[in-house]
CSV table of C-alpha atoms and ligand atoms in Angstrom, one decimal:
chain,number,residue,atom,x,y,z
A,12,MET,CA,77.6,-4.9,-42.3
A,13,PRO,CA,74.3,-6.2,-42.4
A,14,GLN,CA,72.8,-6.8,-45.5
A,15,ILE,CA,70.4,-3.6,-46.0
A,16,PHE,CA,68.7,-4.6,-49.1
A,17,THR,CA,67.8,-7.8,-48.5
A,18,PRO,CA,66.9,-10.3,-51.1
A,19,SER,CA,63.1,-10.2,-50.9
A,20,ALA,CA,63.1,-6.6,-50.1
A,21,ASP,CA,62.1,-5.5,-53.5
A,22,THR,CA,59.2,-7.9,-53.5
A,23,TRP,CA,57.1,-5.6,-52.5
A,24,PRO,CA,57.9,-2.2,-55.2
A,25,ARG,CA,57.4,-5.2,-57.9
A,26,VAL,CA,54.3,-6.2,-56.3
A,27,GLY,CA,52.7,-2.8,-56.6
A,28,VAL,CA,54.5,-1.5,-59.8
A,29,GLY,CA,52.6,-5.0,-61.2
A,30,LEU,CA,49.5,-4.3,-59.6
A,31,GLY,CA,49.5,-0.7,-61.2
A,32,ILE,CA,49.8,-2.1,-64.8
A,33,VAL,CA,47.1,-4.6,-64.0
A,34,ALA,CA,45.1,-0.9,-62.3
A,35,VAL,CA,46.0,0.8,-65.6
A,36,THR,CA,44.8,-1.7,-68.1
A,37,ALA,CA,41.9,-2.7,-66.1
A,38,ALA,CA,40.9,1.0,-66.0
A,39,ILE,CA,41.2,1.0,-70.0
A,40,LEU,CA,39.2,-1.7,-70.3
A,41,LEU,CA,36.6,-0.4,-68.1
A,42,GLY,CA,36.7,2.6,-69.5
A,43,ALA,CA,36.6,1.4,-73.5
A,44,GLY,CA,33.6,-1.0,-72.3
A,45,LEU,CA,31.8,1.9,-70.5
A,46,VAL,CA,31.9,4.0,-74.0
A,47,GLN,CA,30.1,1.4,-75.8
A,48,SER,CA,27.7,0.6,-72.8
A,49,ALA,CA,24.5,1.9,-73.6
A,50,TYR,CA,25.0,4.3,-70.8
A,51,VAL,CA,27.2,6.5,-72.8
A,52,THR,CA,25.8,6.1,-76.0
A,53,SER,CA,22.6,6.4,-74.7
A,54,VAL,CA,21.0,3.4,-76.7
A,55,ASP,CA,17.1,2.7,-76.0
A,56,TRP,CA,17.3,5.5,-72.9
A,57,VAL,CA,13.9,7.4,-73.5
A,58,VAL,CA,13.7,11.2,-72.4
A,59,ASP,CA,11.1,13.4,-70.9
A,60,GLN,CA,9.1,15.2,-73.1
A,61,PRO,CA,6.3,18.2,-72.5
A,62,VAL,CA,4.0,16.2,-74.8
A,63,PRO,CA,4.3,12.3,-74.9
A,64,PHE,CA,4.0,12.2,-78.6
A,65,SER,CA,4.1,8.7,-80.3
A,66,HIS,CA,6.0,7.8,-83.4
A,67,LEU,CA,4.3,4.1,-83.2
A,68,HIS,CA,0.7,6.4,-83.6
A,69,HIS,CA,1.7,8.8,-86.0
A,70,ALA,CA,4.5,7.3,-88.2
A,71,GLY,CA,3.6,3.9,-87.8
A,72,GLU,CA,0.0,3.5,-87.2
A,73,LEU,CA,-1.2,6.7,-88.9
A,74,GLY,CA,1.6,6.4,-91.7
A,75,ILE,CA,2.2,9.9,-91.4
A,76,ASP,CA,5.5,10.7,-93.7
A,77,CYS,CA,8.6,11.6,-91.5
A,78,ARG,CA,8.9,14.4,-94.2
A,79,TYR,CA,5.6,16.3,-92.7
A,80,CYS,CA,7.2,16.6,-89.4
A,81,HIS,CA,11.0,16.9,-90.2
A,82,ALA,CA,11.1,19.1,-93.6
A,83,GLY,CA,14.5,19.8,-93.3
A,84,VAL,CA,16.0,16.5,-94.4
A,85,GLU,CA,15.9,16.7,-97.8
A,86,SER,CA,17.3,20.2,-98.3
A,87,ALA,CA,19.2,21.2,-94.7
A,88,PRO,CA,22.0,19.9,-92.7
A,89,ASN,CA,19.2,19.6,-89.6
A,90,ALA,CA,16.1,17.3,-89.8
A,91,GLY,CA,14.0,20.5,-88.0
A,92,LEU,CA,11.5,19.7,-85.3
A,93,PRO,CA,7.8,20.6,-86.2
A,94,ALA,CA,6.2,23.6,-85.8
A,95,THR,CA,3.0,23.4,-83.0
A,96,GLU,CA,0.9,24.4,-85.8
A,97,VAL,CA,1.7,21.1,-87.7
A,98,CYS,CA,0.6,19.0,-84.7
A,99,MET,CA,-2.9,21.6,-84.8
A,100,THR,CA,-3.3,20.6,-88.2
A,101,CYS,CA,-5.3,17.9,-86.8
A,102,HIS,CA,-5.7,18.5,-83.1
A,103,SER,CA,-7.3,21.1,-83.9
A,104,GLN,CA,-9.9,18.8,-85.1
A,105,ILE,CA,-9.3,15.5,-83.0
A,106,TRP,CA,-8.6,14.9,-79.8
A,107,THR,CA,-9.1,18.6,-79.0
A,108,GLY,CA,-9.5,18.6,-75.5
A,109,ALA,CA,-7.0,15.9,-74.4
A,110,PRO,CA,-5.4,16.8,-71.2
A,111,MET,CA,-2.2,14.9,-72.9
A,112,LEU,CA,-2.1,18.2,-75.7
A,113,ALA,CA,-3.0,21.0,-73.4
A,114,PRO,CA,1.0,21.9,-73.4
A,115,VAL,CA,0.5,21.8,-77.5
A,116,ARG,CA,-2.0,24.5,-77.5
A,117,GLU,CA,-0.6,26.2,-74.8
A,118,SER,CA,2.3,26.9,-77.2
A,119,LEU,CA,-0.4,28.0,-79.5
A,120,ALA,CA,-1.8,30.2,-77.9
A,121,LYS,CA,1.5,32.2,-76.6
A,122,GLY,CA,2.9,31.6,-79.9
A,123,GLU,CA,6.0,30.0,-77.7
A,124,PRO,CA,7.5,26.8,-79.7
A,125,LEU,CA,7.1,23.4,-77.5
A,126,ARG,CA,10.5,22.6,-76.0
A,127,TRP,CA,11.2,19.6,-76.9
A,128,ASN,CA,14.3,17.5,-75.3
A,129,ARG,CA,17.1,16.6,-78.0
A,130,VAL,CA,17.3,12.2,-77.9
A,131,ALA,CA,19.7,11.8,-81.2
A,132,ARG,CA,22.6,14.2,-81.0
A,133,LEU,CA,26.4,14.3,-81.8
A,134,PRO,CA,28.6,16.4,-80.0
A,135,ASP,CA,30.0,19.8,-81.2
A,136,TYR,CA,32.6,18.9,-82.9
A,137,ALA,CA,31.5,16.4,-84.9
A,138,TYR,CA,29.4,17.9,-88.3
A,139,PHE,CA,26.3,16.2,-89.7
A,140,ASP,CA,24.3,16.8,-92.8
A,141,HIS,CA,21.0,15.1,-93.6
A,142,SER,CA,20.7,16.3,-96.9
A,143,ILE,CA,23.4,15.1,-98.5
A,144,HIS,CA,22.9,11.7,-97.0
A,145,VAL,CA,19.1,11.7,-98.1
A,146,SER,CA,20.0,12.3,-101.0
A,147,ARG,CA,22.3,9.5,-102.1
A,148,GLY,CA,19.8,7.3,-100.5
A,149,VAL,CA,20.9,6.5,-97.0
A,150,PRO,CA,17.9,5.8,-95.2
A,151,CYS,CA,16.6,7.0,-92.0
A,152,VAL,CA,16.3,3.5,-90.8
A,153,GLU,CA,20.4,2.9,-90.8
A,154,CYS,CA,20.9,5.6,-88.4
A,155,HIS,CA,17.4,6.5,-86.4
A,156,GLY,CA,16.5,2.8,-86.0
A,157,ARG,CA,12.8,1.4,-86.3
A,158,VAL,CA,11.3,4.7,-85.2
A,159,ASP,CA,7.6,3.9,-86.4
A,160,GLU,CA,7.5,1.4,-83.4
A,161,MET,CA,8.5,3.5,-80.7
A,162,PRO,CA,5.9,5.0,-78.1
A,163,LEU,CA,8.3,7.0,-76.7
A,164,MET,CA,11.7,8.2,-79.0
A,165,LYS,CA,15.0,6.9,-78.3
A,166,ARG,CA,18.2,6.6,-79.5
A,167,GLY,CA,18.4,3.8,-82.2
A,168,GLU,CA,22.1,3.5,-83.2
A,169,PRO,CA,25.1,4.6,-81.0
A,170,PHE,CA,26.4,7.9,-82.4
A,171,THR,CA,29.9,6.5,-81.8
A,172,MET,CA,32.9,7.4,-84.7
A,173,ALA,CA,33.0,3.4,-85.6
A,174,PHE,CA,29.5,3.5,-86.3
A,175,CYS,CA,30.1,6.7,-89.0
A,176,LEU,CA,33.1,5.2,-90.3
A,177,ASP,CA,31.7,1.3,-90.8
A,178,CYS,CA,29.5,2.9,-93.2
A,179,HIS,CA,31.6,5.6,-94.9
A,180,ARG,CA,34.2,2.4,-95.9
A,181,ASP,CA,31.5,0.6,-98.0
A,182,PRO,CA,28.4,2.7,-98.2
A,183,ALA,CA,27.3,0.4,-101.3
A,184,PRO,CA,24.6,-2.2,-99.3
A,185,HIS,CA,23.2,0.9,-97.5
A,186,LEU,CA,21.9,2.5,-100.2
A,187,ARG,CA,18.5,2.5,-101.7
A,188,PRO,CA,16.2,4.7,-104.8
A,189,PRO,CA,16.5,8.3,-102.9
A,190,ASP,CA,12.4,8.7,-102.5
A,191,GLN,CA,12.5,5.3,-100.6
A,192,VAL,CA,14.5,7.0,-97.7
A,193,THR,CA,11.8,7.2,-94.7
A,194,ARG,CA,10.0,3.6,-95.8
A,195,MET,CA,11.0,1.5,-92.2
A,196,ASP,CA,11.0,-1.8,-93.7
A,197,TRP,CA,12.4,-3.0,-96.8
A,198,SER,CA,12.0,-6.4,-97.7
A,199,ASP,CA,10.8,-6.3,-101.1
A,200,TRP,CA,14.3,-6.8,-102.9
A,201,THR,CA,16.4,-10.0,-103.1
A,202,ALA,CA,20.3,-9.6,-101.4
A,203,GLU,CA,21.1,-9.8,-105.5
A,204,ARG,CA,19.0,-6.8,-106.6
A,205,ALA,CA,19.8,-4.7,-103.7
A,206,ALA,CA,23.7,-5.3,-104.0
A,207,ASP,CA,23.7,-4.1,-107.8
A,208,TYR,CA,21.9,-0.9,-107.0
A,209,GLY,CA,23.9,0.0,-104.4
A,210,ARG,CA,27.2,-0.5,-106.9
A,211,ARG,CA,25.3,1.7,-109.8
A,212,ALA,CA,24.5,4.2,-107.3
A,213,MET,CA,27.7,4.2,-106.0
A,214,GLU,CA,29.2,5.8,-109.8
A,215,ALA,CA,26.2,7.6,-110.5
A,216,HIS,CA,26.9,10.0,-107.5
A,217,HIS,CA,30.7,9.3,-108.0
A,218,ILE,CA,30.8,8.0,-104.2
A,219,GLU,CA,33.8,7.6,-103.1
A,220,PRO,CA,34.7,5.4,-99.8
A,221,SER,CA,38.6,6.2,-99.8
A,222,ARG,CA,37.6,10.4,-99.0
A,223,LEU,CA,34.8,9.4,-96.8
A,224,ASP,CA,37.0,8.8,-93.9
A,225,ASP,CA,39.3,11.9,-94.1
A,226,CYS,CA,39.2,13.5,-90.5
A,227,GLY,CA,38.5,16.2,-92.0
A,228,VAL,CA,34.8,15.3,-93.6
A,229,CYS,CA,32.8,15.6,-90.0
A,230,HIS,CA,35.9,17.1,-88.2
A,231,ARG,CA,35.8,20.6,-89.8
B,20,HEC,C1,-1.9,14.1,-90.0
B,20,HEC,C2,-2.9,14.2,-88.1
B,20,HEC,C3,-1.7,14.5,-86.8
B,20,HEC,C4,-1.1,15.2,-86.6
B,20,HEC,C5,-0.1,16.0,-87.9
B,20,HEC,C6,-0.6,15.0,-85.7
B,20,HEC,N1,-1.4,13.9,-84.8
B,20,HEC,FE1,-1.6,13.8,-83.1
B,20,HEC,N2,-2.6,12.4,-83.2
B,20,HEC,C7,-3.4,12.2,-84.4
B,20,HEC,C8,-4.2,11.2,-84.0
B,20,HEC,C9,-5.8,10.7,-85.3
B,20,HEC,C10,-4.3,10.5,-83.0
B,20,HEC,C11,-5.0,9.8,-82.0
B,20,HEC,C12,-4.3,8.1,-82.4
B,20,HEC,C13,-5.2,6.9,-81.7
B,20,HEC,O1,-5.3,7.3,-80.3
B,20,HEC,O2,-5.7,6.3,-82.3
B,20,HEC,C14,-3.3,11.7,-82.3
B,20,HEC,C15,-3.3,11.3,-81.1
B,20,HEC,C16,-1.8,12.1,-80.6
B,20,HEC,C17,-1.9,12.3,-79.3
B,20,HEC,C18,-2.1,11.3,-78.2
B,20,HEC,C19,-1.3,10.1,-77.2
B,20,HEC,C20,-1.5,8.9,-78.7
B,20,HEC,O3,-0.2,8.8,-79.3
B,20,HEC,O4,-2.5,8.1,-78.9
B,20,HEC,C21,-1.1,12.3,-78.6
B,20,HEC,C22,0.1,13.3,-77.2
B,20,HEC,C23,-0.5,13.7,-80.1
B,20,HEC,N3,-1.4,12.8,-81.0
B,20,HEC,C24,0.6,14.6,-80.1
B,20,HEC,C25,0.8,15.2,-81.4
B,20,HEC,C26,2.0,16.6,-81.2
B,20,HEC,C27,2.5,16.4,-80.1
B,20,HEC,C28,1.8,16.3,-82.9
B,20,HEC,C29,2.5,17.5,-83.4
B,20,HEC,C30,3.9,17.4,-83.5
B,20,HEC,C31,1.3,16.1,-83.1
B,20,HEC,N4,0.0,14.6,-82.5
B,20,HEC,C32,0.2,15.7,-84.8
B,20,HEC,C33,-3.0,12.5,-85.7
B,20,HEC,C34,-2.1,13.5,-85.8
B,21,HEC,C1,3.5,14.3,-86.8
B,21,HEC,C2,5.0,14.9,-86.6
B,21,HEC,C3,6.1,13.4,-86.5
B,21,HEC,C4,6.1,12.5,-87.7
B,21,HEC,C5,5.2,11.9,-88.4
B,21,HEC,C6,7.7,11.8,-87.7
B,21,HEC,N1,8.4,12.8,-86.4
B,21,HEC,FE1,9.9,12.3,-85.9
B,21,HEC,N2,9.5,13.8,-84.2
B,21,HEC,C7,8.7,14.4,-84.3
B,21,HEC,C8,8.5,15.2,-82.7
B,21,HEC,C9,7.4,16.1,-82.1
B,21,HEC,C10,9.7,15.0,-82.1
B,21,HEC,C11,10.1,15.4,-80.9
B,21,HEC,C12,9.8,14.6,-79.5
B,21,HEC,C13,10.1,13.2,-79.3
B,21,HEC,O1,11.7,13.3,-79.5
B,21,HEC,O2,9.6,12.7,-79.7
B,21,HEC,C14,10.5,14.1,-82.9
B,21,HEC,C15,11.8,13.5,-83.0
B,21,HEC,C16,12.5,12.7,-83.8
B,21,HEC,C17,13.9,12.1,-83.5
B,21,HEC,C18,14.5,12.9,-82.0
B,21,HEC,C19,14.9,13.7,-82.6
B,21,HEC,C20,16.0,14.7,-81.3
B,21,HEC,O3,17.4,14.4,-81.6
B,21,HEC,O4,15.7,15.0,-80.4
B,21,HEC,C21,14.0,11.3,-84.5
B,21,HEC,C22,15.4,10.7,-85.0
B,21,HEC,C23,13.1,11.1,-84.9
B,21,HEC,N3,12.0,12.2,-85.0
B,21,HEC,C24,12.7,10.6,-86.5
B,21,HEC,C25,11.6,10.4,-87.2
B,21,HEC,C26,11.4,9.8,-88.5
B,21,HEC,C27,12.5,8.8,-88.9
B,21,HEC,C28,10.0,9.5,-88.8
B,21,HEC,C29,9.4,8.8,-89.6
B,21,HEC,C30,9.6,7.6,-90.0
B,21,HEC,C31,9.7,10.6,-87.9
B,21,HEC,N4,10.0,10.9,-87.3
B,21,HEC,C32,8.0,11.1,-88.1
B,21,HEC,C33,7.1,14.3,-84.8
B,21,HEC,C34,7.5,14.0,-86.0
B,22,HEC,C1,23.4,8.9,-92.1
B,22,HEC,C2,22.9,9.0,-90.8
B,22,HEC,C3,21.7,9.5,-90.5
B,22,HEC,C4,20.5,9.1,-91.4
B,22,HEC,C5,20.3,8.0,-92.9
B,22,HEC,C6,19.2,10.2,-91.2
B,22,HEC,N1,19.5,11.0,-89.6
B,22,HEC,FE1,18.4,12.1,-88.6
B,22,HEC,N2,20.4,12.6,-87.5
B,22,HEC,C7,21.2,11.5,-87.4
B,22,HEC,C8,22.6,12.0,-86.6
B,22,HEC,C9,24.1,12.2,-86.4
B,22,HEC,C10,21.4,13.4,-85.8
B,22,HEC,C11,22.4,14.0,-84.9
B,22,HEC,C12,22.6,15.8,-85.6
B,22,HEC,C13,23.5,16.6,-84.7
B,22,HEC,O1,23.4,16.4,-83.0
B,22,HEC,O2,24.1,17.5,-85.3
B,22,HEC,C14,20.1,13.3,-86.3
B,22,HEC,C15,19.4,14.2,-85.6
B,22,HEC,C16,18.0,13.9,-86.3
B,22,HEC,C17,17.0,14.6,-86.2
B,22,HEC,C18,17.2,16.0,-84.6
B,22,HEC,C19,16.7,17.1,-85.5
B,22,HEC,C20,17.7,17.9,-86.2
B,22,HEC,O3,17.2,19.2,-86.8
B,22,HEC,O4,18.2,17.3,-86.7
B,22,HEC,C21,15.6,14.5,-86.7
B,22,HEC,C22,14.5,14.6,-86.2
B,22,HEC,C23,16.2,13.5,-87.5
B,22,HEC,N3,17.6,13.4,-86.8
B,22,HEC,C24,15.4,12.5,-88.2
B,22,HEC,C25,15.6,12.2,-89.8
B,22,HEC,C26,14.9,11.4,-90.7
B,22,HEC,C27,13.4,11.9,-90.6
B,22,HEC,C28,15.5,11.0,-91.3
B,22,HEC,C29,15.1,10.2,-92.8
B,22,HEC,C30,14.6,11.0,-93.6
B,22,HEC,C31,17.0,11.0,-90.8
B,22,HEC,N4,17.1,12.0,-89.6
B,22,HEC,C32,17.8,10.1,-91.5
B,22,HEC,C33,21.8,10.8,-88.6
B,22,HEC,C34,20.7,10.7,-89.7
B,23,HEC,C1,24.8,4.0,-93.9
B,23,HEC,C2,25.6,4.6,-94.2
B,23,HEC,C3,26.2,6.1,-93.7
B,23,HEC,C4,26.0,6.2,-92.1
B,23,HEC,C5,25.7,5.3,-90.8
B,23,HEC,C6,26.9,7.7,-91.7
B,23,HEC,N1,27.2,8.6,-93.3
B,23,HEC,FE1,27.8,9.9,-93.8
B,23,HEC,N2,27.6,9.9,-95.6
B,23,HEC,C7,27.4,8.4,-96.3
B,23,HEC,C8,27.0,8.7,-97.5
B,23,HEC,C9,26.4,7.7,-98.5
B,23,HEC,C10,27.6,9.7,-98.1
B,23,HEC,C11,27.5,10.8,-99.5
B,23,HEC,C12,29.4,10.6,-99.9
B,23,HEC,C13,29.1,11.4,-101.3
B,23,HEC,O1,27.8,11.9,-101.7
B,23,HEC,O2,30.5,12.0,-101.6
B,23,HEC,C14,27.9,10.5,-96.5
B,23,HEC,C15,28.3,12.0,-96.7
B,23,HEC,C16,28.8,12.4,-95.3
B,23,HEC,C17,29.4,13.7,-95.2
B,23,HEC,C18,29.8,14.7,-96.5
B,23,HEC,C19,30.9,14.4,-96.9
B,23,HEC,C20,31.3,15.4,-98.0
B,23,HEC,O3,30.7,15.2,-98.9
B,23,HEC,O4,32.2,16.1,-97.9
B,23,HEC,C21,29.4,13.7,-93.7
B,23,HEC,C22,30.0,15.2,-93.4
B,23,HEC,C23,29.0,13.0,-93.2
B,23,HEC,N3,28.5,12.0,-94.0
B,23,HEC,C24,28.8,12.6,-91.9
B,23,HEC,C25,28.2,11.4,-91.4
B,23,HEC,C26,28.5,11.1,-89.6
B,23,HEC,C27,29.4,12.4,-88.8
B,23,HEC,C28,28.0,9.8,-89.4
B,23,HEC,C29,27.7,9.2,-88.0
B,23,HEC,C30,26.8,10.3,-86.9
B,23,HEC,C31,27.5,9.6,-90.9
B,23,HEC,N4,28.1,10.7,-91.8
B,23,HEC,C32,27.3,8.3,-90.7
B,23,HEC,C33,26.5,7.3,-95.4
B,23,HEC,C34,26.8,7.4,-93.8
B,24,HEC,C1,32.3,9.8,-90.8
B,24,HEC,C2,32.8,10.6,-90.1
B,24,HEC,C3,34.1,10.8,-89.0
B,24,HEC,C4,35.1,11.0,-89.5
B,24,HEC,C5,35.7,10.4,-91.0
B,24,HEC,C6,35.8,10.7,-88.6
B,24,HEC,N1,35.4,11.0,-87.0
B,24,HEC,FE1,36.5,11.3,-85.2
B,24,HEC,N2,34.4,10.9,-84.5
B,24,HEC,C7,33.3,11.2,-85.5
B,24,HEC,C8,32.1,11.1,-84.7
B,24,HEC,C9,30.5,11.3,-85.0
B,24,HEC,C10,32.9,11.4,-83.1
B,24,HEC,C11,32.1,11.3,-81.3
B,24,HEC,C12,31.8,10.6,-81.2
B,24,HEC,C13,30.8,10.1,-79.6
B,24,HEC,O1,30.4,10.9,-79.7
B,24,HEC,O2,30.9,9.0,-79.1
B,24,HEC,C14,34.3,11.5,-83.3
B,24,HEC,C15,34.8,11.9,-82.2
B,24,HEC,C16,36.3,11.8,-82.0
B,24,HEC,C17,37.7,11.7,-81.3
B,24,HEC,C18,37.0,11.8,-79.8
B,24,HEC,C19,37.2,11.0,-79.2
B,24,HEC,C20,36.3,9.6,-79.5
B,24,HEC,O3,37.0,8.5,-80.1
B,24,HEC,O4,35.2,9.6,-79.3
B,24,HEC,C21,38.2,12.6,-82.0
B,24,HEC,C22,39.9,12.3,-81.2
B,24,HEC,C23,38.3,12.0,-83.5
B,24,HEC,N3,36.9,11.9,-83.5
B,24,HEC,C24,39.2,11.7,-84.2
B,24,HEC,C25,39.3,11.7,-85.7
B,24,HEC,C26,39.9,11.7,-86.4
B,24,HEC,C27,41.9,11.7,-86.5
B,24,HEC,C28,39.8,11.2,-88.1
B,24,HEC,C29,40.6,10.7,-89.1
B,24,HEC,C30,41.4,9.4,-89.2
B,24,HEC,C31,38.8,11.4,-87.7
B,24,HEC,N4,37.8,11.4,-85.9
B,24,HEC,C32,37.3,10.8,-88.6
B,24,HEC,C33,33.2,11.3,-86.9
B,24,HEC,C34,33.9,11.2,-87.6
């Protein structure tokens, strides 16, 4: 009987399976890499807006408090974006004829809000609430980065699940007095004072990290 399967005949299938495993592993690694990359998490990406609004000018140089324009942060789940009237408290007096501000004047005249394109956003299946974070003293800069240095808005942090959980499992070092949450730089305190404050704030607000990573906190 001639040998149908020579000893070397199954080498190819084996190489095939081997290559298959390598390919699947590579695909997973590549996928994980992509998820972490700025391409998917959108950190540093700038989005086109109807008006080139500058946080660097308004929040940084002019020093307008975040809450003047994002009035919901302390009391509601959403921070909210400013109505055209808020821009017009100043721009009916200054830069009144600037071509750059034409869409703002048009919005006021027509009574139609400006359509800002969103930059910092979560998928619908993840729940977020500003007021609880702000009232516990989690500063804007922790999640949105140095907004006061951004000529155009970009995403300061990747809003991955790991980003949320890193803090939820140990919030203490991130807390500061709630009336200071909109301050972008915070170098007045020594490390010991900050640590001591964090410990006391955790107690005062009864914050329990063991509960904060339950799936149901963010997936409701
Ligand atoms: C408290 C006053 C104030 C408010 C409120 C305000 N601005 Fe301004 N804005 C200014 C001043 C002052 C300048 C001039 C800045 C400079 O060039 O020094 C300016 C400049 C601008 C410019 C020109 C480009 C730049 O950044 O220099 C744009 C565009 C603009 N503002 C858009 C807006 C929009 C849109 C709103 C509402 C969301 C708004 N502003 C709200 C005071 C204000
Ligand atoms: C004068 C009004 C004004 C002030 C003050 C201001 N913002 Fe804004 N903010 C806007 C406007 C208008 C937009 C929408 C256009 C854009 O994305 O630049 C916006 C967008 C944002 C966004 C992106 C929201 C999204 O999902 O698209 C964040 C985050 C933000 N602001 C944070 C802050 C923080 C933090 C401060 C204080 C340091 C601040 N803002 C101060 C007017 C303001
Ligand atoms: C713990 C993280 C965290 C903190 C602290 C935080 N934000 Fe946000 N912010 C988010 C997330 C997450 C979103 C996207 C929410 C969504 O898409 O459901 C967001 C969205 C926004 C938006 C988009 C519009 C809206 O209605 O929500 C603005 C504006 C904003 N934040 C401003 C602020 C300001 C100002 C502060 C500080 C007073 C602040 N945020 C503090 C995480 C944070
Ligand atoms: C820098 C710290 C920090 C980050 C980052 C953070 N959180 Fe929180 N989160 C807190 C603190 C502190 C509380 C308040 C806990 C308390 O009072 O019991 C909280 C509470 C919450 C609550 C309400 C929990 C409840 O009591 O039911 C939700 C929902 C939530 N966070 C979602 C998110 C999501 C989604 C993200 C990521 C986009 C995020 N958080 C990022 C610190 C943080
Ligand atoms: C502190 C808030 C928070 C908690 C707690 C949390 N998640 Fe998430 N989760 C998120 C956010 C935010 C996203 C969206 C991430 C993104 O867009 O990249 C997410 C995404 C996911 C996804 C989509 C796939 C992925 O990984 O991006 C799954 C599945 C998921 N969560 C399951 C869980 C399970 C199971 C638990 C409990 C063990 C849990 N989550 C606890 C915030 C949370």
